[in-house]
């Protein structure tokens, strides 16, 4: 991230709810999230929103766009992003083979997460899907912040979790209440905190993708 941020770019700050990239818009920029969380989402024809991924620091946004953006990106928290002209971004990569490999690794991890999440849809229970998402995000936050997983707080609402998993809000609520009752998580003031990471992982067996 530091290498990219030192390239030919400028930095931009976003407040929660601000749109970085409009679905269907044309963009000549590539973005690198430096601080904060953002959502990558798609608005369906009937107006419903599907959250495709939670964007965390180090994520490259818009690299695979050719003409019109097939998804939108919205700030979840206060964010700081590096903004590159597309050609400047390519030029920065060409100056460093190591940086190219690191970017390829980021893309591979993002693809792996998407495929793993898709593989869980329709073949596991709602509580396993919710648990899987919590574990996935905890592992990603641990990698970004190098913090103890037990202390991680996931600033997600029930509606946002539902939009990520394609579940009804009521279903997510019941799953979270079950996890709280079993002592795996706590919920207070809209903040979800992991209380027993190992037991959450045990619910999923080997089906974990960080």
XYZ file of C-alpha atoms in Angstrom:
210
model
C 0.000 0.000 0.000
C 2.789 2.426 0.908
C 4.525 1.850 -2.431
C 1.338 2.577 -4.331
C 0.529 5.636 -2.223
C 3.966 7.049 -3.034
C 3.277 6.767 -6.758
C 1.811 9.318 -9.135
C -1.511 9.922 -7.420
C -3.452 12.283 -5.195
C -5.348 11.432 -2.040
C -9.046 11.890 -1.349
C -11.075 11.672 1.870
C -14.613 10.286 2.033
C -17.240 10.504 4.751
C -19.536 7.558 5.569
C -22.123 7.090 2.823
C -20.094 8.952 0.180
C -19.943 7.213 -3.200
C -16.469 6.601 -4.589
C -17.601 4.796 -7.719
C -21.068 4.879 -9.283
C -22.495 1.684 -10.754
C -22.844 2.185 -14.510
C -20.523 5.216 -14.583
C -17.410 5.591 -16.698
C -14.196 5.969 -14.729
C -10.641 6.712 -15.818
C -9.326 6.298 -12.273
C -8.020 3.423 -10.187
C -8.250 3.693 -6.412
C -6.329 2.215 -3.501
C -8.065 2.279 -0.125
C -5.566 3.544 2.469
C -7.799 3.919 5.532
C -11.333 2.930 6.507
C -13.924 0.475 5.212
C -16.051 0.648 2.079
C -18.699 -1.505 0.388
C -18.532 -2.871 -3.127
C -22.179 -3.312 -4.154
C -24.553 -3.898 -7.054
C -28.086 -2.519 -7.318
C -30.409 -5.093 -8.900
C -33.147 -4.318 -11.410
C -35.845 -4.402 -8.717
C -33.934 -1.859 -6.609
C -32.507 -4.285 -4.052
C -28.853 -3.938 -3.100
C -26.415 -6.838 -3.026
C -23.167 -6.137 -1.171
C -20.462 -7.980 -3.070
C -17.593 -7.409 -0.665
C -16.335 -5.326 2.222
C -13.358 -3.278 1.045
C -10.523 -2.910 3.564
C -7.204 -0.993 3.486
C -4.862 -2.162 0.750
C -7.656 -3.069 -1.678
C -7.333 -1.876 -5.279
C -10.632 -0.639 -6.716
C -11.536 -0.291 -10.384
C -8.559 -2.105 -11.891
C -10.762 -4.486 -13.879
C -13.077 -1.803 -15.281
C -12.885 -1.255 -19.039
C -15.820 0.990 -19.843
C -18.759 1.231 -17.449
C -18.520 0.233 -13.793
C -20.481 -2.975 -13.168
C -20.579 -2.255 -9.427
C -20.558 0.742 -7.100
C -18.330 1.539 -4.125
C -19.579 3.441 -1.057
C -17.695 4.465 2.082
C -18.817 2.606 5.194
C -16.601 4.663 7.532
C -14.374 7.700 7.097
C -12.017 6.682 4.295
C -8.829 7.882 2.681
C -8.037 6.706 -0.845
C -5.191 7.162 -3.300
C -6.521 8.133 -6.734
C -4.533 7.180 -9.824
C -5.049 7.992 -13.437
C -5.278 4.577 -15.096
C -2.159 5.081 -17.191
C -0.220 6.441 -14.200
C -1.190 3.358 -12.211
C 0.078 1.065 -14.981
C 3.309 3.068 -15.145
C 3.788 2.698 -11.376
C 3.384 -1.081 -11.650
C 5.845 -1.292 -14.534
C 8.514 0.276 -12.339
C 8.349 -2.570 -9.801
C 7.972 -6.288 -10.597
C 7.590 -6.933 -6.840
C 4.658 -4.522 -6.725
C 3.081 -6.306 -9.707
C 3.284 -9.625 -7.862
C 1.796 -8.111 -4.701
C -1.120 -6.732 -6.733
C -1.656 -10.112 -8.392
C -1.719 -11.685 -4.926
C -4.364 -9.180 -3.760
C -6.550 -9.977 -6.783
C -6.137 -13.721 -6.232
C -7.209 -13.434 -2.574
C -10.248 -11.332 -3.522
C -11.276 -13.897 -6.135
C -10.793 -16.736 -3.653
C -13.008 -15.032 -1.081
C -15.729 -14.429 -3.654
C -15.684 -18.044 -4.825
C -15.660 -19.382 -1.263
C -18.607 -17.213 -0.257
C -20.492 -18.246 -3.399
C -19.821 -21.918 -2.672
C -21.514 -21.551 0.728
C -24.730 -20.126 -0.733
C -27.462 -22.752 -0.802
C -25.464 -25.541 0.840
C -25.145 -24.412 4.448
C -27.561 -23.097 7.060
C -28.139 -19.410 7.737
C -26.206 -19.563 11.005
C -23.237 -21.139 9.189
C -23.365 -18.425 6.520
C -23.418 -15.686 9.159
C -20.640 -17.391 11.132
C -18.591 -17.832 7.970
C -18.848 -14.146 7.150
C -17.809 -13.123 10.665
C -14.803 -15.465 10.566
C -13.808 -14.260 7.081
C -13.900 -10.603 8.089
C -12.073 -11.309 11.356
C -9.247 -13.028 9.482
C -9.020 -10.141 7.027
C -8.978 -7.541 9.798
C -6.354 -9.540 11.656
C -4.148 -9.473 8.550
C -4.653 -5.731 8.061
C -4.302 -4.622 11.689
C -2.244 -7.468 13.188
C -4.596 -7.479 16.181
C -5.832 -10.264 18.411
C -8.946 -11.757 16.827
C -10.832 -11.868 20.101
C -10.743 -8.066 20.357
C -11.918 -7.343 16.815
C -15.093 -5.348 16.352
C -17.080 -5.657 13.120
C -18.999 -2.436 12.520
C -21.763 -4.037 10.457
C -25.514 -3.638 10.767
C -27.897 -6.556 10.404
C -29.150 -5.094 7.115
C -25.596 -4.950 5.766
C -24.912 -8.554 6.771
C -28.195 -9.555 5.111
C -27.204 -7.710 1.928
C -23.843 -9.494 1.879
C -25.322 -12.968 2.353
C -28.579 -12.670 0.408
C -30.620 -13.381 3.541
C -33.629 -11.656 5.072
C -32.826 -9.256 7.913
C -35.009 -11.338 10.239
C -33.002 -14.473 9.405
C -29.740 -12.682 10.166
C -31.225 -11.401 13.440
C -32.153 -14.932 14.550
C -28.706 -16.271 13.620
C -26.941 -13.493 15.535
C -29.152 -14.022 18.570
C -28.270 -17.717 18.517
C -24.557 -16.945 18.339
C -24.904 -14.460 21.179
C -26.884 -16.904 23.310
C -24.149 -19.504 22.787
C -21.508 -16.988 23.925
C -19.690 -16.721 20.579
C -20.343 -13.018 19.977
C -21.717 -9.959 21.765
C -23.901 -7.207 20.324
C -24.092 -3.736 21.812
C -24.899 -0.350 20.311
C -24.667 -1.658 16.756
C -21.183 -3.104 17.353
C -20.531 -6.829 16.923
C -17.632 -8.214 18.972
C -16.223 -11.725 18.717
C -16.142 -13.490 22.092
C -14.991 -16.982 21.088
C -13.226 -17.077 17.724
C -12.185 -20.734 17.977
C -15.759 -21.937 18.473
C -16.914 -19.844 15.507
C -14.285 -21.528 13.336
C -15.340 -24.940 14.669
C -18.847 -24.340 13.320
C -17.397 -24.198 9.811
C -14.984 -27.132 9.911
C -12.476 -26.710 7.090
C -14.737 -24.263 5.238
C -12.759 -21.117 6.066
C -11.311 -18.590 3.618
C -9.387 -15.607 4.991
